[in-house]
Coordinates of C-alpha atoms in Angstrom, one line a residue:
Chain O
X73 CA 15.4 -12.5 35.1
X74 CA 17.3 -9.2 34.8
X75 CA 18.7 -10.3 31.6
X76 CA 15.3 -11.0 30.1
X77 CA 13.8 -7.9 31.4
X78 CA 16.6 -6.0 29.7
X79 CA 16.1 -7.7 26.5
X80 CA 12.4 -6.6 26.7
X81 CA 13.1 -2.9 27.7
X82 CA 16.1 -2.4 25.1
X83 CA 14.0 -1.9 22.1
X84 CA 11.8 0.6 24.2
X85 CA 14.9 2.4 25.3
X86 CA 16.5 2.5 21.9
X87 CA 13.2 4.0 20.4
X88 CA 12.9 6.6 23.1
X89 CA 16.5 7.5 22.6
X90 CA 16.3 7.8 19.1
X91 CA 13.2 9.9 19.3
X92 CA 14.9 12.2 21.8
X93 CA 17.8 12.5 19.3
X94 CA 15.3 13.5 16.6
X95 CA 13.9 16.3 18.7
X96 CA 17.3 17.5 19.4
X97 CA 18.2 17.4 15.7
X98 CA 14.9 19.2 14.9
X99 CA 15.7 21.8 17.6
X100 CA 19.1 22.5 16.1
X101 CA 17.7 22.8 12.5
X102 CA 15.0 25.0 13.6
X103 CA 17.3 27.6 15.3
X104 CA 18.8 28.2 11.8
X105 CA 15.9 28.3 9.7
X106 CA 13.0 30.9 9.5
X107 CA 10.4 29.9 12.4
X108 CA 7.6 30.4 9.9
X109 CA 9.2 27.7 7.8
X110 CA 10.0 25.0 10.4
X111 CA 8.7 25.8 13.8
X112 CA 10.8 24.6 16.7
X113 CA 9.7 21.5 18.9
X114 CA 8.7 24.0 21.7
X115 CA 6.4 25.9 19.5
X116 CA 4.9 22.8 18.1
X117 CA 4.5 21.7 21.7
X118 CA 2.7 24.9 22.7
X119 CA 0.5 24.7 19.6
X120 CA -0.6 21.2 20.8
X121 CA -1.6 22.4 24.1
X122 CA -3.6 25.1 22.7
X123 CA -5.3 22.7 20.3
X124 CA -6.2 20.3 23.2
X125 CA -8.0 23.2 25.0
X126 CA -9.6 25.0 22.0
X127 CA -11.9 23.4 19.3
X128 CA -10.8 23.2 15.6
X129 CA -13.7 23.8 13.2
X130 CA -16.3 23.5 16.2
X131 CA -15.0 20.2 17.2
X132 CA -12.5 19.0 19.8
X133 CA -9.2 17.5 18.5
X134 CA -9.9 14.3 20.1
X135 CA -13.3 14.2 18.4
X136 CA -11.4 14.8 15.1
X137 CA -9.5 11.6 15.9
X138 CA -12.5 9.7 16.8
X139 CA -14.3 10.7 13.5
X140 CA -11.3 9.5 11.5
X141 CA -11.0 6.2 13.4
X142 CA -14.8 5.5 13.3
X143 CA -14.5 5.9 9.4
X144 CA -11.3 3.5 9.4
X145 CA -12.9 0.8 11.6
X146 CA -16.1 0.8 9.7
X147 CA -14.5 0.4 6.6
X148 CA -12.0 -2.3 8.0
X149 CA -14.7 -4.4 9.5
X150 CA -16.7 -4.6 6.3
X151 CA -13.5 -5.4 4.4
X152 CA -12.6 -8.2 6.9
X153 CA -16.3 -9.5 6.6
X154 CA -16.4 -9.4 2.7
X155 CA -12.6 -9.8 1.7
X156 CA -11.4 -12.7 4.0
X157 CA -14.2 -15.0 3.0
X158 CA -13.7 -14.1 -0.6
X159 CA -10.0 -14.6 -0.7
X160 CA -10.0 -17.9 1.2
X161 CA -12.8 -19.0 -1.3
X162 CA -10.4 -18.0 -4.3
X163 CA -7.7 -19.8 -2.7
X164 CA -9.7 -23.0 -2.0
X165 CA -11.9 -23.3 -5.0
X166 CA -10.7 -23.2 -8.6
X167 CA -14.2 -22.2 -10.1
X168 CA -14.6 -19.5 -7.6
X169 CA -11.0 -18.1 -8.5
X170 CA -11.7 -18.2 -12.1
X171 CA -14.9 -16.3 -11.7
X172 CA -13.6 -13.5 -9.5
X173 CA -9.9 -13.1 -10.6
X174 CA -10.5 -11.4 -14.0
X175 CA -12.6 -8.7 -12.5
X176 CA -10.3 -8.4 -9.4
X177 CA -7.1 -8.3 -11.6
X178 CA -8.8 -5.4 -13.9
X179 CA -9.6 -3.3 -10.8
X180 CA -6.6 -4.1 -8.6
X181 CA -3.8 -1.9 -10.3
X182 CA -6.1 1.3 -9.6
X183 CA -4.8 2.9 -6.4
X184 CA -7.6 3.1 -3.7
X185 CA -6.9 7.0 -3.8
X186 CA -7.9 7.1 -7.6
X187 CA -11.4 5.9 -6.3
X188 CA -11.8 9.4 -4.5
X189 CA -13.5 11.4 -7.2
X190 CA -15.8 8.8 -8.4
X191 CA -16.8 7.8 -4.8
X192 CA -17.6 11.3 -4.1
X193 CA -19.8 11.4 -7.4
X194 CA -21.4 8.1 -6.1
X195 CA -21.7 8.8 -2.5
X196 CA -21.5 12.5 -2.0
X197 CA -18.8 14.2 0.2
X198 CA -20.3 12.7 3.4
X199 CA -19.1 9.8 5.5
X200 CA -20.0 7.3 2.7
X201 CA -17.4 8.1 0.1
X202 CA -14.7 8.2 2.9
X203 CA -15.7 4.8 4.3
X204 CA -15.8 3.4 0.8
X205 CA -12.2 4.5 0.0
X206 CA -10.9 2.9 3.0
X207 CA -13.1 -0.3 2.3
X208 CA -11.3 -0.4 -1.2
X209 CA -8.0 0.0 0.2
X210 CA -8.2 -2.6 2.8
X211 CA -10.4 -5.1 0.8
X212 CA -7.8 -5.5 -1.9
X213 CA -5.1 -6.2 0.5
X214 CA -7.1 -8.6 2.4
X215 CA -8.4 -10.5 -0.6
X216 CA -4.7 -10.7 -1.9
X217 CA -3.2 -12.0 1.4
X218 CA -5.9 -14.5 2.3
X219 CA -5.9 -15.9 -1.3
X220 CA -2.0 -16.3 -1.5
X221 CA -1.9 -17.6 2.0
X222 CA -4.6 -20.3 0.9
X223 CA -2.7 -21.1 -2.3
X224 CA 0.8 -21.8 -0.2
X225 CA -0.8 -23.9 2.3
X226 CA 1.5 -27.1 2.4
X227 CA -0.6 -29.6 0.3
X228 CA 0.8 -32.4 2.8
X229 CA -1.2 -31.0 5.6
X230 CA -4.4 -31.2 3.4
X231 CA -3.4 -34.7 2.5
X232 CA -2.8 -35.8 6.0
X233 CA -6.1 -34.5 7.0
X234 CA -7.8 -36.3 4.1
X235 CA -6.1 -39.5 4.9
X236 CA -7.3 -39.2 8.5
X237 CA -10.7 -39.1 7.0
X238 CA -11.4 -35.3 7.5
X239 CA -14.3 -34.1 5.5
X240 CA -14.0 -31.2 2.9
X241 CA -15.4 -28.8 5.5
X242 CA -13.2 -30.2 8.3
X243 CA -10.0 -29.9 5.9
X244 CA -11.0 -26.3 5.1
X245 CA -11.7 -24.9 8.5
X246 CA -9.5 -27.3 10.9
X247 CA -6.4 -27.4 8.5
X248 CA -6.3 -24.9 5.7
X249 CA -7.6 -21.7 7.6
X250 CA -5.3 -22.0 10.6
X251 CA -2.4 -22.8 8.4
X252 CA -2.8 -19.7 6.4
X253 CA -3.4 -17.4 9.6
X254 CA 0.2 -15.9 9.4
X255 CA -0.4 -14.6 5.8
X256 CA -3.9 -13.4 6.9
X257 CA -2.4 -11.4 9.8
X258 CA 0.2 -9.8 7.8
X259 CA -2.7 -8.9 5.4
X260 CA -4.8 -7.5 8.4
X261 CA -1.7 -5.3 9.5
X262 CA -1.1 -4.0 5.9
X263 CA -4.7 -3.4 5.4
X264 CA -5.2 -1.3 8.6
X265 CA -2.2 1.0 7.7
X266 CA -3.5 1.2 4.3
X267 CA -7.2 2.3 5.7
X268 CA -5.5 4.8 7.7
X269 CA -3.6 6.2 4.9
X270 CA -6.8 6.4 2.7
X271 CA -9.0 8.1 5.2
X272 CA -6.3 10.7 5.5
X273 CA -6.4 11.2 1.7
X274 CA -10.2 11.2 1.6
X275 CA -10.2 13.8 4.5
X276 CA -7.7 16.1 2.6
X277 CA -9.8 16.2 -0.5
X278 CA -12.7 17.1 1.4
X279 CA -14.0 17.0 4.9
X280 CA -15.1 19.0 7.8
X281 CA -13.8 16.9 10.5
X282 CA -11.0 14.3 11.1
X283 CA -7.3 14.3 11.2
X284 CA -6.8 15.3 7.5
X285 CA -9.1 18.2 8.2
X286 CA -6.7 19.4 10.9
X287 CA -3.8 19.5 8.8
X288 CA -5.5 21.0 5.8
X289 CA -6.9 23.8 8.1
X290 CA -3.6 24.3 9.2
X291 CA -2.6 24.9 5.7
X292 CA -5.3 27.1 4.9
X293 CA -4.6 29.2 8.0
X294 CA -0.9 29.1 7.1
X295 CA 0.0 27.7 10.4
X296 CA 2.8 25.2 10.1
X297 CA 3.0 24.3 14.1
X298 CA -0.7 23.3 13.7
X299 CA 0.0 20.9 10.6
X300 CA 2.9 19.5 12.3
X301 CA 0.8 18.8 15.4
X302 CA -1.7 17.2 13.1
X303 CA 1.1 15.0 11.4
X304 CA 2.5 13.9 14.9
X305 CA -1.1 12.8 15.9
X306 CA -1.7 10.9 12.7
X307 CA 1.6 8.9 13.2
X308 CA 0.9 8.3 16.9
X309 CA -2.6 7.0 16.2
X310 CA -1.3 4.9 13.2
X311 CA 1.4 3.4 15.4
X312 CA -1.1 2.6 18.1
X313 CA -3.4 1.0 15.7
X314 CA -0.5 -1.2 14.5
X315 CA 0.8 -2.0 18.0
X316 CA -2.8 -3.1 18.9
X317 CA -3.2 -5.6 16.1
X318 CA 0.3 -7.0 16.9
X319 CA -0.8 -7.5 20.3
X320 CA -4.1 -9.3 18.8
X321 CA -2.0 -11.4 16.6
X322 CA 0.1 -12.6 19.8
X323 CA -3.0 -13.6 21.4
X324 CA -4.6 -15.3 18.5
X325 CA -1.7 -17.1 16.9
X326 CA 0.6 -18.0 19.8
X327 CA 2.6 -20.4 17.9
X328 CA 4.1 -17.5 16.0
X329 CA 5.5 -16.0 19.0
X330 CA 9.2 -16.5 18.3
X331 CA 8.6 -14.7 14.9
X332 CA 6.8 -11.5 16.3
Chain Q
X261 CA -11.7 -48.2 -2.7
X262 CA -11.6 -44.9 -4.5
X263 CA -11.1 -44.8 -8.1
X264 CA -9.6 -41.5 -8.8
X265 CA -7.4 -40.9 -11.7
X266 CA -4.8 -39.5 -9.4
X267 CA -3.8 -43.1 -8.4
X268 CA -3.3 -44.1 -12.1
X269 CA 0.2 -45.0 -13.3
X270 CA 0.0 -46.8 -16.8
X271 CA 1.2 -44.7 -19.8
X272 CA -2.4 -44.7 -21.4
X273 CA -4.3 -43.5 -18.5
X274 CA -1.6 -40.7 -18.0
X275 CA -2.3 -39.7 -21.6
X276 CA -6.1 -39.5 -20.8
X277 CA -5.4 -37.7 -17.6
X278 CA -3.3 -34.9 -19.5
X279 CA -6.1 -34.4 -22.1
X280 CA -8.5 -34.4 -19.3
X281 CA -6.3 -31.6 -17.6
X282 CA -6.2 -29.7 -20.7
X283 CA -10.0 -29.9 -21.1
X284 CA -10.3 -28.8 -17.5
X285 CA -7.9 -25.9 -18.2
X286 CA -9.9 -24.7 -21.3
X287 CA -13.0 -24.9 -19.2
X288 CA -11.7 -22.9 -16.4
X289 CA -10.3 -20.3 -19.0
X290 CA -14.0 -20.1 -20.4
X291 CA -15.4 -19.4 -16.9
X292 CA -13.2 -16.3 -16.7
X293 CA -14.0 -15.1 -20.1
X294 CA -17.6 -15.5 -19.3
X295 CA -17.5 -13.9 -15.9
X296 CA -15.8 -10.8 -17.4
X297 CA -18.2 -10.4 -20.1
X298 CA -21.0 -10.9 -17.6
X299 CA -19.5 -8.1 -15.5
X300 CA -19.4 -5.7 -18.5
X301 CA -22.8 -6.7 -19.6
X302 CA -24.3 -6.1 -16.1
X303 CA -22.4 -2.7 -16.0
X304 CA -23.8 -1.8 -19.4
X305 CA -27.4 -2.9 -18.5
X306 CA -27.3 -0.9 -15.1
X307 CA -26.5 2.3 -17.2
X308 CA -28.9 1.5 -20.0
X309 CA -31.9 1.1 -17.6
X310 CA -30.6 4.0 -15.6
X311 CA -30.5 2.3 -12.4
X312 CA -27.4 4.5 -11.7
X313 CA -27.9 7.9 -13.4
X314 CA -25.6 9.1 -16.3
X315 CA -24.0 11.7 -14.0
X316 CA -22.6 8.9 -11.9
X317 CA -21.9 6.1 -14.1
X318 CA -21.6 5.6 -18.0
X319 CA -21.7 2.4 -19.8
X320 CA -18.3 0.7 -20.8
X321 CA -19.3 1.0 -24.5
X322 CA -19.1 4.8 -24.2
X323 CA -15.9 4.5 -22.1
X324 CA -14.1 3.3 -25.1
X325 CA -15.3 6.2 -27.1
X326 CA -14.3 8.7 -24.7
X327 CA -11.0 7.1 -24.2
X328 CA -10.3 7.4 -28.1
X329 CA -11.6 11.0 -28.1
X330 CA -9.5 11.9 -25.0
X331 CA -6.4 11.1 -27.2
X332 CA -7.0 14.1 -29.6
X333 CA -9.6 16.3 -27.6
X334 CA -8.2 18.5 -24.8
X335 CA -11.4 19.7 -23.6
X336 CA -12.9 19.8 -20.9
X337 CA -9.8 19.5 -18.6
X338 CA -7.4 21.2 -21.0
X339 CA -4.9 18.5 -22.2
X340 CA -4.8 15.4 -24.1
X341 CA -4.7 12.2 -22.2
X342 CA -1.1 11.5 -23.1
X343 CA -0.2 15.0 -22.0
X344 CA -1.7 14.1 -18.4
X345 CA -0.1 10.7 -18.6
X346 CA 3.2 12.3 -19.3
X347 CA 3.1 14.8 -16.7
X348 CA 2.3 12.1 -14.0
X349 CA 4.8 9.6 -15.4
X350 CA 7.6 12.0 -15.3
X351 CA 6.9 13.4 -11.9
X352 CA 6.4 10.0 -10.4
X353 CA 9.6 8.6 -12.0
X354 CA 11.6 11.4 -10.9
X355 CA 10.6 11.1 -7.3
X356 CA 10.9 7.3 -7.4
X357 CA 14.4 7.4 -9.3
X358 CA 15.9 10.0 -6.6
X359 CA 14.4 7.7 -3.8
X360 CA 15.9 4.7 -5.2
X361 CA 19.3 6.3 -5.9
X362 CA 19.5 7.8 -2.2
X363 CA 17.2 5.0 -0.3
X364 CA 19.1 1.9 -1.6
X365 CA 22.6 2.8 -0.7
X366 CA 21.6 4.6 2.6
X367 CA 19.6 1.3 3.6
X368 CA 22.7 -0.9 2.8
X369 CA 25.0 1.4 4.7
X370 CA 22.7 1.4 7.6
X371 CA 22.6 -2.4 7.8
X372 CA 26.2 -2.7 7.4
X373 CA 27.8 0.0 9.3
X374 CA 26.8 0.7 13.0
X375 CA 27.7 4.5 13.3
X376 CA 25.5 5.2 10.1
X377 CA 22.6 3.5 11.6
X378 CA 23.0 5.4 14.8
X379 CA 23.1 8.6 12.9
X380 CA 20.2 8.0 10.5
X381 CA 17.9 5.7 12.7
X382 CA 16.5 8.4 14.8
X383 CA 15.4 10.7 11.8
X384 CA 14.2 7.8 10.2
X385 CA 12.0 6.1 12.9
X386 CA 10.6 9.5 13.8
X387 CA 9.4 10.1 10.1
X388 CA 8.4 6.6 9.2
X389 CA 5.0 6.2 11.1
X390 CA 3.8 9.3 9.4
X391 CA 2.0 8.5 6.0
X392 CA 3.6 10.3 3.2
X393 CA 0.1 11.9 2.3
X394 CA 0.1 13.7 5.7
X395 CA 3.2 15.7 4.3
X396 CA 1.1 17.2 1.4
X397 CA -0.1 20.3 3.4
X398 CA 3.3 21.2 4.8
X399 CA 5.1 20.4 1.6
X400 CA 2.7 22.9 -0.2
X401 CA 3.5 25.5 2.4
X402 CA 7.1 25.0 2.1
X403 CA 7.6 24.5 -1.6
X404 CA 4.4 25.9 -3.2
X405 CA 2.1 24.4 -5.5
X406 CA 4.4 23.4 -8.1
X407 CA 6.5 20.4 -9.3
X408 CA 8.6 20.5 -6.3
X409 CA 6.3 19.9 -3.5
X410 CA 4.8 16.8 -5.4
X411 CA 8.3 15.5 -6.1
X412 CA 9.3 15.8 -2.4
X413 CA 6.1 13.8 -1.4
X414 CA 6.6 11.2 -3.9
X415 CA 10.4 11.0 -2.9
X416 CA 9.3 10.6 0.7
X417 CA 6.7 7.8 -0.1
X418 CA 9.2 5.8 -2.3
X419 CA 12.2 6.4 0.0
X420 CA 10.9 4.5 3.0
X421 CA 10.4 1.0 1.6
X422 CA 13.6 1.4 -0.3
X423 CA 15.6 1.8 3.0
X424 CA 13.8 -0.7 5.1
X425 CA 14.2 -3.4 2.5
X426 CA 17.8 -2.6 1.8
X427 CA 18.4 -2.6 5.5
X428 CA 16.6 -5.7 6.4
X429 CA 18.0 -7.4 3.2
X430 CA 21.8 -6.7 4.2
X431 CA 21.1 -7.5 7.8
X432 CA 19.9 -11.1 6.8
X433 CA 23.3 -11.9 4.9
X434 CA 24.5 -15.3 6.0
X435 CA 27.0 -14.8 8.5
X436 CA 28.9 -17.8 7.6
X437 CA 29.9 -16.0 4.2
X438 CA 30.8 -13.1 6.0
X439 CA 33.3 -15.0 8.1
X440 CA 34.7 -17.0 5.2
X441 CA 35.4 -13.6 3.5
X442 CA 37.1 -12.3 6.7
X443 CA 39.2 -15.5 6.9
X444 CA 40.6 -15.0 3.5
X445 CA 41.5 -11.6 4.4
X446 CA 38.8 -9.4 2.8
X447 CA 38.6 -5.8 4.2
X448 CA 35.5 -4.8 5.8
X449 CA 34.6 -2.7 2.7
X450 CA 35.3 -5.5 0.4
X451 CA 33.1 -7.8 2.2
X452 CA 30.4 -5.3 2.3
X453 CA 30.8 -4.9 -1.4
X454 CA 31.2 -8.5 -2.6
X455 CA 29.2 -10.5 0.0
X456 CA 26.6 -8.1 1.7
X457 CA 25.3 -6.3 -1.3
X458 CA 24.9 -9.1 -3.8
X459 CA 23.2 -11.0 -0.9
X460 CA 20.6 -8.3 -0.3
X461 CA 19.8 -7.9 -3.8
X462 CA 16.4 -9.8 -4.0
X463 CA 15.2 -7.9 -0.8
X464 CA 16.3 -4.6 -2.5
X465 CA 14.2 -5.6 -5.6
X466 CA 11.2 -6.2 -3.4
X467 CA 11.8 -2.9 -1.8
X468 CA 12.1 -1.2 -5.1
X469 CA 9.0 -2.6 -6.3
X470 CA 6.9 -1.6 -3.1
X471 CA 8.3 1.8 -3.6
X472 CA 7.2 2.2 -7.1
X473 CA 3.7 1.3 -6.0
X474 CA 3.9 3.8 -3.3
X475 CA 5.2 6.5 -5.5
X476 CA 2.3 6.0 -7.9
X477 CA -0.3 5.9 -5.3
X478 CA 1.0 9.1 -3.6
X479 CA 1.4 11.0 -6.9
X480 CA -2.4 10.5 -7.4
X481 CA -3.0 11.9 -3.9
X482 CA -0.8 14.9 -4.5
X483 CA -2.5 15.7 -8.0
X484 CA -5.9 15.4 -6.5
X485 CA -4.9 18.2 -4.1
X486 CA -2.7 20.6 -6.0
X487 CA -2.2 20.2 -9.6
X488 CA -2.9 21.8 -13.1
X489 CA -2.0 18.7 -15.0
X490 CA -1.6 15.1 -14.8
X491 CA -4.0 12.1 -14.4
X492 CA -5.0 12.9 -10.6
X493 CA -5.9 16.3 -11.8
X494 CA -8.0 15.0 -14.7
X495 CA -10.0 12.8 -12.5
X496 CA -10.5 15.5 -9.8
X497 CA -11.8 17.8 -12.6
X498 CA -14.1 15.2 -13.9
X499 CA -15.7 15.1 -10.4
X500 CA -16.0 18.9 -10.5
X501 CA -17.6 18.7 -13.7
X502 CA -19.8 15.6 -12.7
X503 CA -18.2 13.6 -15.7
X504 CA -18.0 10.0 -14.7
X505 CA -16.6 9.1 -18.3
X506 CA -13.7 11.4 -17.8
X507 CA -13.0 9.9 -14.2
X508 CA -13.3 6.3 -15.3
X509 CA -10.9 6.8 -18.1
X510 CA -8.5 8.5 -15.9
X511 CA -8.7 5.7 -13.5
X512 CA -8.0 3.1 -15.9
X513 CA -5.0 4.9 -17.3
X514 CA -3.7 5.2 -13.9
X515 CA -4.3 1.5 -13.2
X516 CA -2.7 0.6 -16.7
X517 CA 0.4 2.8 -16.3
X518 CA 0.8 1.5 -12.8
X519 CA 0.6 -2.1 -13.9
X520 CA 2.9 -1.5 -17.0
X521 CA 5.6 0.0 -14.7
X522 CA 5.4 -2.8 -12.3
X523 CA 5.7 -5.3 -15.1
X524 CA 8.8 -3.5 -16.5
X525 CA 10.3 -3.5 -13.1
X526 CA 9.7 -7.4 -12.7
X527 CA 11.5 -7.9 -16.3
X528 CA 14.4 -5.7 -15.1
X529 CA 14.5 -7.8 -11.9
X530 CA 14.5 -11.2 -13.9
X531 CA 17.2 -10.0 -16.2
X532 CA 19.4 -8.7 -13.5
X533 CA 19.0 -11.8 -11.5
X534 CA 19.7 -13.9 -14.4
X535 CA 22.8 -12.2 -15.4
X536 CA 24.1 -12.3 -11.9
X537 CA 23.6 -16.0 -11.9
X538 CA 25.5 -16.3 -15.0
X539 CA 28.5 -14.4 -13.7

């Protein structure tokens, strides 16, 4: 029992230890550099406390995080709603694949961030363009992952279902889709971190709120501590998003537990 | 009883099945061609009937003209398409090259030698969850709006996948192979060089491909924010001037160059892997 508990606590202890080591390293480096160049961890902490009490650009710092999260999650849900069915369909049906893949292959190599200028031209600098960028980023990953997952479903499974008299619909929903869930979940993970990166890029290019705005504001005001607080916040929120998705995966695909 | 051709086994019906398959393949090919043409036609019609105005989208027939013009006409963004492309390419490849040269050996060493891992891990773990794009503002403050800031960000973006994949690759080395080498008296370094590194190569290549992708994406982001040349700068200026033709040409150029670079990398990987198999 203690051994198992120790095994579960070990990674957490290691991460904490390595973070502490990092902060110590940072402290030592900041002692020997210009404080305007690299502020010490203490100064960044003070700045964080200050930012949590005074609004930036008229809004609370947590409200900024909320704005970014809302954009990411809206885009993410749309990408799931449209991307997963499309990818699964492409993997299952040859005709569907042949219709969609040339257009998809044409647009796929363009990084989502390169869509920012045209998205602003189409949808304005407001919410629309930012949600669109995040959507493009996560949509492509979701389609690719569900498509390849579907293509690599063991044909033996489908044949077995067919020989037990399963209808085409049953083969799809009861056999093929559960079989490619691991690949879908990998896609969901990557798509979420991609969306988080895209919202940041979109907010850096032009926004009045959001986490990207905090760091760009820090740059405009020439305040490195503020930028660092923003960066740390971005890292923490990103890790929390990934962790919550891992938790969802464990709840939804319990048969993959040994691999997680 | 089902009478599907799948079950047929006589040579004659096999021949029939083969031509049937070819015909099906040809038909499927046609579907793709038709779908692509339909896509372009719909795009053209949307612009011709001005469902979307000329300040937001231009028809594909004009894109081609703009693309050709851009090869010899520096206006409105001050440089030719190939100059922008070269500026972006050289920057991306510099950052990517440095990341591969440092990241791959570091990842391999971290995976093999515990002290290296303990030394580097904290730095790496703390930096990893922050997307490289979030470094842009502080990099600009540190290094100015020049080449250095962009190269630094691209390096960061490309560095992480290189390290992670090399690390995982060498950690997955079959322990039996390691023990065999030890039994035959190989030193730790020799085992690392002759067993660990070769067995990690496939994972290393996956990491290099991922990092090329990351480098190219991050380059575009960095050029959108701070640049006076490069494809990202070109599309950003296209937005300011409300010139969708310039933006779309730039986007296509970015996509094309990215695809070409990954294709080249896949070729290198294939050659490298096959030469290894021979020796």
